[in-house]
């Protein structure tokens, strides 16, 4: 690979030398059909292909120099136009064709050397496309970039749209670089002309670089002047602020002395107030204990009464269920007895009709027997008639007894019906009594609910008294030297941010976190409380009021 690099580099030198020398006779305006220019592009293409990694695709392995040339678009923003033009050409379908079009456009811009230098400086990006021994990764690449600077003296006018860049054969023609002994010597005038033109273009190139450096230096000078003016302004502002801070320090020192004196006076007054509050708390604590005992006794009595009422209500409900079952049984029995009474009445009517029929039949039979007796006067028949009469009488007597029994049964049924009516009236009375008991039960439940509300209010009062007790204890009242920052906002106390005690919980807060005032049970007038205690006490007072 080293031999290949040296051969390619020597071919690049020859192609550039021949291209520059031959362009002098043409006024340095070349077109795409010029053979030395075509050979230069072939040699440059071989140099860019040296050591190029093959990328695998669905079709097979592919080597294309379009990948590394696309990186120039990211490194040099002025190459975006030629990259987009190479992509948008409709006649080009392959990556190699796009790379050839890009090189033609870069040569017309006279930027081939600049683009290659920017690409060769980023070996980390080129390592993705080239192997370690490639020409673009070694020193020969930097030498090639220096050789390409000479192409800036050439003016090229190339037409890309009509050419078939995808299928061009990249073969180096060495016949262009073989010297002809007859025509090798050029006249002196041509040598002088080329030297003058070379100097002219060299001077133009130097002027271009110098103008670029001058503009950069001018921009740097402008930015330095701006930063210098800003620093001067900041310095003056800083000095003014230092002077103002010194004045504020003096004022704060004076205020600190006055605040210390006032704090000492306030501490003495606070100690006296705390002693007075402790005495008042002791007195209120005794009264609260007595109230608590009385409320507790009332609660126990009300609870006992409620349990007795619940038991009595359960008994009344059981009696009610038993009465309902008894009423259902009585109604069923009355229906059955009414059915039997109707059946007996029907049987009685049937017996009466039978008796009448038998009575008429007996009369007819007696007449017939008497008539037969008168006719025949036979004693045996008279005896038979007497026997039949006797049997008829016995049958009649049995029917009368049965009728009597049915009458007795009807009387018993009438008495049972009267008893049933009495039970119905008793049932109505029991229903009315049940309604009265329900009303009394509802009244007692309302009374129990009111007692529960009173009990909950008394509990809330006890909790308030407990919190007052906690607030008035000695260990809950924080000392000033124990707190260095506000308990709520965690801001450090200073001369401007003073300490304030909450009269409910005893903690220390800043002025913004303890700006509320409320009337507490242990204080005769509204005192300072923190935001948390303020919201908690307001919530409890609203719940007790509801």
Coordinates of C-alpha atoms in Angstrom, one line a residue:
X1 CA 0.0 0.0 0.0
X2 CA 3.0 2.4 0.6
X3 CA 4.1 1.8 -3.0
X4 CA 0.6 2.4 -4.3
X5 CA 0.4 5.7 -2.3
X6 CA 3.8 6.9 -3.7
X7 CA 2.8 6.0 -7.3
X8 CA -0.6 7.7 -7.0
X9 CA 1.0 10.8 -5.5
X10 CA 3.6 11.0 -8.3
X11 CA 0.8 10.6 -10.9
X12 CA -1.1 13.4 -9.1
X13 CA 1.9 15.7 -9.4
X14 CA 2.3 14.9 -13.1
X15 CA -1.4 15.4 -13.8
X16 CA -1.5 18.8 -12.0
X17 CA 1.7 20.0 -13.6
X18 CA 0.6 19.0 -17.1
X19 CA -2.8 20.5 -16.5
X20 CA -1.4 23.9 -15.4
X21 CA 1.2 24.0 -18.2
X22 CA -1.2 23.1 -20.9
X23 CA -3.8 25.5 -19.7
X24 CA -1.4 28.5 -20.2
X25 CA -1.7 28.2 -24.0
X26 CA -5.6 28.2 -23.7
X27 CA -5.9 31.2 -21.6
X28 CA -6.7 29.0 -18.6
X29 CA -10.4 28.6 -19.4
X30 CA -11.0 24.9 -19.8
X31 CA -14.0 22.8 -20.7
X32 CA -15.0 19.3 -19.8
X33 CA -13.6 17.9 -23.2
X34 CA -10.0 18.9 -22.4
X35 CA -8.0 15.6 -22.1
X36 CA -5.5 16.8 -19.4
X37 CA -8.5 17.9 -17.3
X38 CA -10.2 14.5 -17.8
X39 CA -7.0 12.7 -16.8
X40 CA -6.7 14.9 -13.7
X41 CA -10.2 13.8 -12.6
X42 CA -9.4 10.1 -13.2
X43 CA -6.2 10.4 -11.1
X44 CA -8.0 12.2 -8.3
X45 CA -10.7 9.6 -8.4
X46 CA -8.1 6.8 -8.0
X47 CA -6.5 8.7 -5.1
X48 CA -9.8 9.0 -3.4
X49 CA -10.6 5.3 -4.0
X50 CA -7.4 4.0 -2.5
X51 CA -8.0 2.0 0.7
X52 CA -11.8 2.7 0.6
X53 CA -13.8 0.3 2.6
X54 CA -16.4 -1.8 0.9
X55 CA -20.0 -1.5 2.2
X56 CA -22.2 -4.5 2.1
X57 CA -25.7 -4.1 0.6
X58 CA -28.5 -6.4 -0.7
X59 CA -26.9 -6.4 -4.2
X60 CA -23.3 -7.0 -3.0
X61 CA -20.2 -5.1 -2.0
X62 CA -20.0 -1.5 -3.1
X63 CA -17.1 1.0 -3.1
X64 CA -18.1 4.7 -3.6
X65 CA -16.2 7.9 -2.9
X66 CA -19.6 9.8 -2.5
X67 CA -19.7 8.8 1.2
X68 CA -16.6 10.7 2.4
X69 CA -17.3 13.6 0.0
X70 CA -20.7 14.1 1.7
X71 CA -18.9 14.8 5.0
X72 CA -17.6 18.1 3.5
X73 CA -21.2 19.4 3.6
X74 CA -21.1 19.2 7.4
X75 CA -17.5 20.6 7.7
X76 CA -17.8 23.5 5.2
X77 CA -21.3 25.2 5.0
X78 CA -20.3 26.9 1.6
X79 CA -20.3 23.4 0.0
X80 CA -24.0 22.8 0.6
X81 CA -25.0 24.2 -2.8
X82 CA -22.8 21.9 -4.8
X83 CA -23.8 18.9 -2.7
X84 CA -27.5 19.6 -3.3
X85 CA -26.9 20.2 -7.0
X86 CA -25.1 16.8 -7.3
X87 CA -28.0 15.1 -5.6
X88 CA -30.7 16.8 -7.7
X89 CA -29.2 16.0 -11.2
X90 CA -31.7 13.8 -13.0
X91 CA -29.2 12.1 -15.3
X92 CA -27.1 10.8 -12.4
X93 CA -28.2 7.6 -10.7
X94 CA -25.1 6.2 -8.9
X95 CA -23.0 7.5 -6.0
X96 CA -19.9 7.5 -8.2
X97 CA -21.6 9.8 -10.7
X98 CA -22.6 12.2 -7.9
X99 CA -19.0 12.3 -6.6
X100 CA -17.7 13.1 -10.1
X101 CA -20.3 15.9 -10.5
X102 CA -19.3 17.2 -7.1
X103 CA -15.6 17.4 -8.1
X104 CA -16.4 19.2 -11.3
X105 CA -18.5 21.8 -9.4
X106 CA -15.8 22.2 -6.7
X107 CA -13.2 22.9 -9.4
X108 CA -15.3 25.6 -10.9
X109 CA -15.6 27.2 -7.4
X110 CA -11.8 27.0 -7.0
X111 CA -12.4 25.3 -3.6
X112 CA -11.1 21.8 -4.2
X113 CA -8.0 22.4 -2.1
X114 CA -10.0 24.0 0.8
X115 CA -12.6 21.2 0.8
X116 CA -9.9 18.5 0.8
X117 CA -8.0 20.2 3.6
X118 CA -11.1 20.3 5.8
X119 CA -11.7 16.6 5.1
X120 CA -8.1 15.5 5.7
X121 CA -8.1 17.3 9.1
X122 CA -10.9 15.0 10.4
X123 CA -9.2 11.6 10.4
X124 CA -11.7 10.4 13.0
X125 CA -14.5 10.8 10.5
X126 CA -12.5 9.4 7.6
X127 CA -11.7 6.2 9.5
X128 CA -15.3 5.1 9.0
X129 CA -14.7 5.0 5.2
X130 CA -11.0 4.2 4.8
X131 CA -8.6 1.6 6.0
X132 CA -5.6 2.5 8.1
X133 CA -3.1 2.4 5.2
X134 CA -5.2 4.5 2.7
X135 CA -3.8 7.5 1.0
X136 CA -6.3 9.8 2.7
X137 CA -5.3 8.5 6.1
X138 CA -1.5 9.0 5.7
X139 CA 0.9 11.9 5.0
X140 CA 0.5 11.5 1.2
X141 CA -3.0 12.8 1.6
X142 CA -1.8 16.1 3.2
X143 CA 0.8 16.4 0.3
X144 CA -2.0 15.9 -2.2
X145 CA -4.0 18.7 -0.5
X146 CA -1.1 21.1 -0.9
X147 CA -0.7 20.2 -4.6
X148 CA -4.4 20.9 -5.2
X149 CA -3.9 24.6 -4.2
X150 CA -2.2 25.2 -7.5
X151 CA -5.5 24.5 -9.3
X152 CA -6.9 27.8 -8.1
X153 CA -5.1 29.5 -11.0
X154 CA -7.3 27.6 -13.5
X155 CA -10.6 28.9 -14.7
X156 CA -12.9 26.0 -15.7
X157 CA -16.2 26.2 -17.5
X158 CA -17.7 22.7 -17.3
X159 CA -21.1 21.5 -18.4
X160 CA -22.4 18.5 -16.3
X161 CA -26.0 18.1 -17.4
X162 CA -25.2 16.6 -20.8
X163 CA -22.5 14.2 -19.7
X164 CA -22.9 10.6 -18.6
X165 CA -20.9 10.6 -15.4
X166 CA -22.2 7.2 -14.2
X167 CA -20.6 5.1 -17.0
X168 CA -17.3 6.9 -17.6
X169 CA -14.2 4.6 -17.7
X170 CA -11.6 5.7 -15.1
X171 CA -8.4 4.6 -16.9
X172 CA -5.2 6.6 -16.7
X173 CA -3.7 7.6 -20.1
X174 CA 0.1 7.7 -19.6
X175 CA 0.8 9.0 -23.1
X176 CA 0.0 12.6 -22.0
X177 CA 2.9 12.5 -19.6
X178 CA 5.6 11.2 -21.9
X179 CA 7.9 14.0 -23.1
X180 CA 8.3 14.8 -26.8
X181 CA 12.0 15.8 -27.4
X182 CA 11.0 17.9 -30.4
X183 CA 8.4 19.9 -28.6
X184 CA 9.7 19.7 -25.1
X185 CA 11.6 23.0 -25.3
X186 CA 9.2 25.9 -25.1
X187 CA 10.1 29.5 -26.2
X188 CA 11.3 32.0 -23.7
X189 CA 8.3 34.2 -24.2
X190 CA 6.0 31.4 -23.2
X191 CA 8.1 30.8 -20.1
X192 CA 8.1 34.4 -19.2
X193 CA 4.3 34.6 -19.7
X194 CA 3.6 31.6 -17.6
X195 CA 5.9 32.9 -14.8
X196 CA 4.1 36.3 -14.9
X197 CA 0.7 34.7 -14.8
X198 CA 1.7 32.4 -12.0
X199 CA 3.0 35.3 -10.0
X200 CA -0.2 37.2 -10.7
X201 CA -2.4 34.4 -9.5
X202 CA -0.1 33.8 -6.5
X203 CA -0.4 37.4 -5.5
X204 CA -4.2 37.2 -6.0
X205 CA -4.3 34.2 -3.7
X206 CA -2.2 36.0 -1.1
X207 CA -4.4 39.0 -1.3
X208 CA -7.5 36.8 -0.8
X209 CA -6.0 35.2 2.3
X210 CA -4.8 38.5 3.6
X211 CA -8.2 40.1 3.2
X212 CA -9.8 37.2 5.0
X213 CA -7.3 37.6 7.9
X214 CA -7.9 41.4 8.0
X215 CA -11.6 40.9 8.3
X216 CA -11.2 38.3 11.0
X217 CA -8.8 40.6 12.9
X218 CA -11.2 43.6 12.5
X219 CA -14.1 41.5 13.9
X220 CA -11.9 40.4 16.8
X221 CA -11.0 44.1 17.5
X222 CA -14.6 45.1 17.5
X223 CA -15.6 42.3 19.9
X224 CA -12.6 43.2 22.2
X225 CA -13.7 46.9 22.2
X226 CA -17.2 45.9 23.0
X227 CA -16.1 43.6 25.8
X228 CA -13.8 46.3 27.1
X229 CA -16.6 48.9 27.2
X230 CA -18.8 46.3 29.0
X231 CA -16.1 45.6 31.5
X232 CA -15.6 49.3 32.2
X233 CA -19.3 49.8 32.7
X234 CA -19.5 46.7 35.0
X235 CA -16.5 48.0 37.0
X236 CA -18.1 51.4 37.5
X237 CA -21.4 49.7 38.5
X238 CA -19.5 47.4 40.9
X239 CA -17.7 50.3 42.6
X240 CA -21.1 52.1 42.9
X241 CA -22.6 49.0 44.4
X242 CA -19.7 48.6 46.8
X243 CA -20.2 52.1 48.1
X244 CA -23.9 51.6 48.5
X245 CA -23.3 48.3 50.3
X246 CA -21.0 50.1 52.7
X247 CA -23.6 52.7 53.4
X248 CA -26.2 50.0 53.9
X249 CA -23.8 48.2 56.2
X250 CA -23.5 51.3 58.4
X251 CA -27.3 51.7 58.5
X252 CA -27.8 48.0 59.3
X253 CA -25.3 48.2 62.1
X254 CA -27.2 51.1 63.6
X255 CA -30.5 49.3 63.2
X256 CA -29.0 46.2 64.7
X257 CA -28.1 48.1 67.9
X258 CA -31.5 49.6 68.1
X259 CA -33.1 46.2 67.5
X260 CA -31.0 44.6 70.1
X261 CA -32.2 47.1 72.7
X262 CA -35.8 46.7 71.7
X263 CA -35.5 42.9 71.8
X264 CA -34.2 43.0 75.3
X265 CA -37.2 45.1 76.3
X266 CA -39.6 42.8 74.5
X267 CA -38.0 39.7 76.1
X268 CA -38.6 41.1 79.5
X269 CA -42.2 42.0 78.7
X270 CA -42.6 38.5 77.1
X271 CA -41.4 36.8 80.3
X272 CA -43.9 38.8 82.4
X273 CA -46.6 37.9 79.9
X274 CA -45.7 34.2 80.0
X275 CA -45.9 34.2 83.8
X276 CA -49.3 35.8 83.8
X277 CA -50.5 33.4 81.1
X278 CA -49.2 30.4 83.1
X279 CA -51.3 31.5 86.1
X280 CA -54.4 32.0 84.0
X281 CA -53.8 28.6 82.4
X282 CA -53.6 26.9 85.7
X283 CA -57.0 28.4 86.7
X284 CA -58.6 27.5 83.4
X285 CA -57.2 24.0 83.6
X286 CA -59.0 23.3 86.8
X287 CA -62.3 24.5 85.3
X288 CA -61.7 22.4 82.2
X289 CA -61.1 19.3 84.3
X290 CA -64.4 19.8 86.1
X291 CA -66.2 20.4 82.9
X292 CA -64.6 17.2 81.4
X293 CA -65.7 15.1 84.3
X294 CA -69.3 16.4 84.1
X295 CA -69.5 15.8 80.3
X296 CA -68.0 12.3 80.8
X297 CA -70.7 11.4 83.3
X298 CA -73.4 12.7 81.1
X299 CA -72.1 10.7 78.2
X300 CA -72.1 7.5 80.3
X301 CA -75.7 8.1 81.4
X302 CA -76.9 8.8 77.9
X303 CA -75.1 5.7 76.6
X304 CA -76.8 3.5 79.2
X305 CA -80.2 5.1 78.4
X306 CA -79.6 4.5 74.7
X307 CA -78.8 0.8 75.3
X308 CA -82.0 0.3 77.3
X309 CA -84.0 2.0 74.6
X310 CA -82.4 -0.3 72.0
X311 CA -83.3 -3.4 74.1
X312 CA -86.9 -2.2 74.5
X313 CA -87.2 -1.5 70.8
X314 CA -85.9 -5.0 70.0
X315 CA -88.6 -6.5 72.4
X316 CA -91.3 -4.4 70.8
X317 CA -90.2 -5.6 67.3
X318 CA -90.4 -9.2 68.5
X319 CA -93.9 -8.7 69.9
X320 CA -94.9 -7.0 66.7
X321 CA -93.7 -10.0 64.7
X322 CA -95.5 -12.5 67.0
X323 CA -98.8 -10.5 66.8
X324 CA -98.6 -10.5 63.0
X325 CA -98.1 -14.3 63.0
X326 CA -101.1 -14.7 65.4
X327 CA -103.3 -12.4 63.3
X328 CA -102.5 -14.5 60.2
X329 CA -103.4 -17.7 62.0
X330 CA -106.7 -16.2 63.4
X331 CA -107.7 -15.0 60.0
X332 CA -107.0 -18.4 58.5
X333 CA -109.1 -20.1 61.3
X334 CA -112.0 -17.7 60.9
X335 CA -112.1 -18.4 57.2
X336 CA -112.2 -22.2 57.8
X337 CA -114.9 -21.9 60.5
X338 CA -117.0 -19.7 58.2
X339 CA -116.7 -22.3 55.5
X340 CA -117.8 -25.1 57.9
X341 CA -120.7 -22.9 59.2
X342 CA -122.0 -22.4 55.7
X343 CA -121.8 -26.2 55.1
X344 CA -123.7 -26.9 58.3
X345 CA -126.4 -24.4 57.5
X346 CA -126.8 -26.2 54.1
X347 CA -127.0 -29.6 55.8
X348 CA -129.6 -28.1 58.3
X349 CA -131.7 -26.9 55.4
X350 CA -131.5 -30.3 53.8
X351 CA -132.5 -32.1 57.1
X352 CA -135.5 -29.7 57.5
X353 CA -136.7 -30.5 54.0
X354 CA -136.2 -34.2 54.7
X355 CA -138.2 -34.0 58.0
X356 CA -141.0 -32.3 56.2
X357 CA -141.0 -34.9 53.5
X358 CA -141.0 -37.7 56.1
X359 CA -143.7 -36.0 58.1
X360 CA -146.0 -35.8 55.1
X361 CA -145.1 -39.3 54.1
X362 CA -145.9 -40.5 57.6
X363 CA -149.3 -38.8 57.6
X364 CA -150.1 -40.4 54.2
X365 CA -148.9 -43.8 55.4
X366 CA -151.0 -43.5 58.6
X367 CA -154.1 -42.6 56.5
X368 CA -153.3 -45.5 54.3
X369 CA -152.7 -47.9 57.2
X370 CA -156.0 -46.7 58.9
X371 CA -157.8 -47.1 55.7
X372 CA -156.3 -50.5 55.2
X373 CA -157.2 -51.4 58.8
X374 CA -160.7 -50.4 58.4
X375 CA -160.9 -52.3 55.2
X376 CA -159.3 -55.5 56.3
X377 CA -159.2 -55.1 60.1
X378 CA -156.1 -57.2 60.3
X379 CA -154.2 -57.1 63.6
X380 CA -150.9 -58.0 62.1
X381 CA -150.9 -55.0 59.9
X382 CA -151.6 -52.7 62.7
X383 CA -148.6 -54.1 64.6
X384 CA -146.5 -53.5 61.5
X385 CA -147.8 -50.0 61.2
X386 CA -147.0 -49.3 64.8
X387 CA -143.5 -50.6 64.4
X388 CA -143.0 -48.4 61.4
X389 CA -144.4 -45.4 63.3
X390 CA -142.1 -46.1 66.1
X391 CA -139.1 -46.3 63.8
X392 CA -140.2 -43.1 62.1
X393 CA -140.4 -41.4 65.5
X394 CA -137.0 -42.6 66.5
X395 CA -135.6 -41.3 63.2
X396 CA -137.4 -38.0 63.8
X397 CA -135.9 -37.7 67.3
X398 CA -132.4 -38.5 65.9
X399 CA -132.9 -35.8 63.3
X400 CA -134.0 -33.3 66.0
X401 CA -130.9 -34.1 68.1
X402 CA -128.8 -33.6 65.0
X403 CA -130.5 -30.2 64.4
X404 CA -129.9 -29.3 68.1
X405 CA -126.2 -30.1 67.7
X406 CA -126.0 -28.0 64.6
X407 CA -127.7 -25.1 66.4
X408 CA -125.1 -25.5 69.2
X409 CA -122.3 -25.5 66.6
X410 CA -123.7 -22.3 65.0
X411 CA -123.8 -20.6 68.4
X412 CA -120.2 -21.6 69.1
X413 CA -119.2 -20.3 65.7
X414 CA -121.0 -17.0 66.5
X415 CA -119.1 -16.7 69.8
X416 CA -115.8 -17.5 68.0
X417 CA -116.7 -14.8 65.4
X418 CA -117.3 -12.3 68.2
X419 CA -113.9 -13.3 69.7
X420 CA -112.3 -12.8 66.3
X421 CA -113.8 -9.3 66.0
X422 CA -112.4 -8.6 69.5
X423 CA -109.0 -9.8 68.4
X424 CA -109.2 -7.6 65.3
X425 CA -109.9 -4.6 67.5
X426 CA -107.0 -5.6 69.7
X427 CA -104.8 -5.8 66.7
X428 CA -105.8 -2.3 65.7
X429 CA -105.0 -1.1 69.2
X430 CA -101.6 -2.8 69.0
X431 CA -100.9 -1.2 65.6
X432 CA -101.6 2.2 67.1
X433 CA -99.4 1.4 70.1
X434 CA -96.7 0.3 67.7
X435 CA -96.9 3.7 65.8
X436 CA -96.6 5.5 69.1
X437 CA -93.6 3.4 70.1
X438 CA -92.0 4.1 66.7
X439 CA -92.5 7.9 67.2
X440 CA -91.1 7.7 70.7
X441 CA -88.1 5.6 69.3
X442 CA -87.5 8.3 66.6
X443 CA -87.6 11.0 69.2
X444 CA -85.2 9.1 71.3
X445 CA -82.9 8.6 68.3
X446 CA -83.0 12.3 67.6
X447 CA -82.2 13.0 71.2
X448 CA -79.2 10.5 71.0
X449 CA -78.0 12.3 67.8
X450 CA -78.1 15.7 69.6
X451 CA -76.3 14.2 72.5
X452 CA -73.6 12.7 70.2
X453 CA -73.2 16.2 68.6
X454 CA -72.8 17.7 72.0
X455 CA -70.3 15.0 72.9
X456 CA -68.3 15.6 69.7
X457 CA -68.3 19.4 70.4
X458 CA -67.1 18.6 74.0
X459 CA -64.3 16.4 72.5
X460 CA -63.2 19.2 70.2
X461 CA -63.1 21.6 73.1
X462 CA -61.0 19.1 75.1
X463 CA -58.6 18.8 72.1
X464 CA -58.4 22.6 72.0
X465 CA -57.7 22.6 75.7
X466 CA -55.1 19.9 75.3
X467 CA -53.4 22.0 72.5
X468 CA -53.5 25.0 74.7
X469 CA -51.9 23.0 77.5
X470 CA -49.2 21.8 75.1
X471 CA -48.6 25.4 73.9
X472 CA -48.3 26.7 77.4
X473 CA -45.9 24.0 78.7
X474 CA -42.3 25.1 79.2
X475 CA -40.6 22.7 76.8
X476 CA -42.9 23.6 73.8
X477 CA -41.9 27.3 73.9
X478 CA -38.7 27.5 71.9
X479 CA -35.9 29.8 72.9
X480 CA -34.6 32.5 70.5
X481 CA -31.1 31.0 70.4
X482 CA -32.4 27.5 69.5
X483 CA -33.8 28.6 66.1
X484 CA -31.6 29.9 63.3
X485 CA -34.2 29.6 60.5
X486 CA -38.0 29.8 60.0
X487 CA -39.7 26.5 60.6
X488 CA -42.1 26.9 57.6
X489 CA -40.1 28.6 54.8
X490 CA -36.6 27.5 56.1
X491 CA -35.2 31.0 55.5
X492 CA -32.3 32.1 57.7
X493 CA -33.0 34.8 60.3
X494 CA -31.1 38.0 60.0
X495 CA -31.2 41.6 61.0
X496 CA -33.9 42.3 58.5
X497 CA -35.8 39.0 59.0
X498 CA -36.8 38.9 62.7
X499 CA -38.0 36.0 64.9
X500 CA -41.6 35.7 66.1
X501 CA -43.2 33.1 68.4
X502 CA -46.5 31.4 67.6
X503 CA -48.7 31.7 70.7
X504 CA -50.4 28.4 69.9
X505 CA -47.5 25.9 69.1
X506 CA -44.6 27.8 70.6
X507 CA -42.3 27.5 67.5
X508 CA -40.4 30.4 65.9
X509 CA -41.3 31.8 62.5
X510 CA -40.5 34.8 60.3
X511 CA -42.9 37.8 60.0
X512 CA -44.4 36.6 56.6
X513 CA -45.2 33.1 58.0
X514 CA -46.8 34.4 61.3
X515 CA -48.7 37.5 60.3
X516 CA -52.1 36.2 61.4
X517 CA -53.8 36.9 64.7
X518 CA -56.5 34.8 66.5
X519 CA -58.2 34.8 69.9
X520 CA -57.0 31.8 71.9
X521 CA -58.7 30.3 75.0
X522 CA -55.7 31.2 77.2
X523 CA -55.3 34.8 75.9
X524 CA -57.9 37.6 76.5
X525 CA -57.1 39.3 73.2
X526 CA -56.1 38.2 69.6
X527 CA -52.4 37.2 69.5
X528 CA -49.9 36.2 66.8
X529 CA -50.1 32.6 65.3
X530 CA -48.4 30.8 62.5
X531 CA -50.1 30.0 59.1
X532 CA -50.4 26.3 59.9
X533 CA -52.0 26.9 63.4
X534 CA -54.2 29.7 61.8
X535 CA -55.7 27.3 59.2
X536 CA -56.1 24.5 61.7
X537 CA -57.9 26.6 64.3
X538 CA -60.2 28.1 61.6
X539 CA -61.1 24.6 60.4
X540 CA -61.9 23.4 63.9
X541 CA -64.0 26.5 64.7
X542 CA -66.0 26.0 61.4
X543 CA -66.6 22.3 62.3
X544 CA -67.8 23.1 65.8
X545 CA -70.1 25.8 64.4
X546 CA -71.6 23.4 61.9

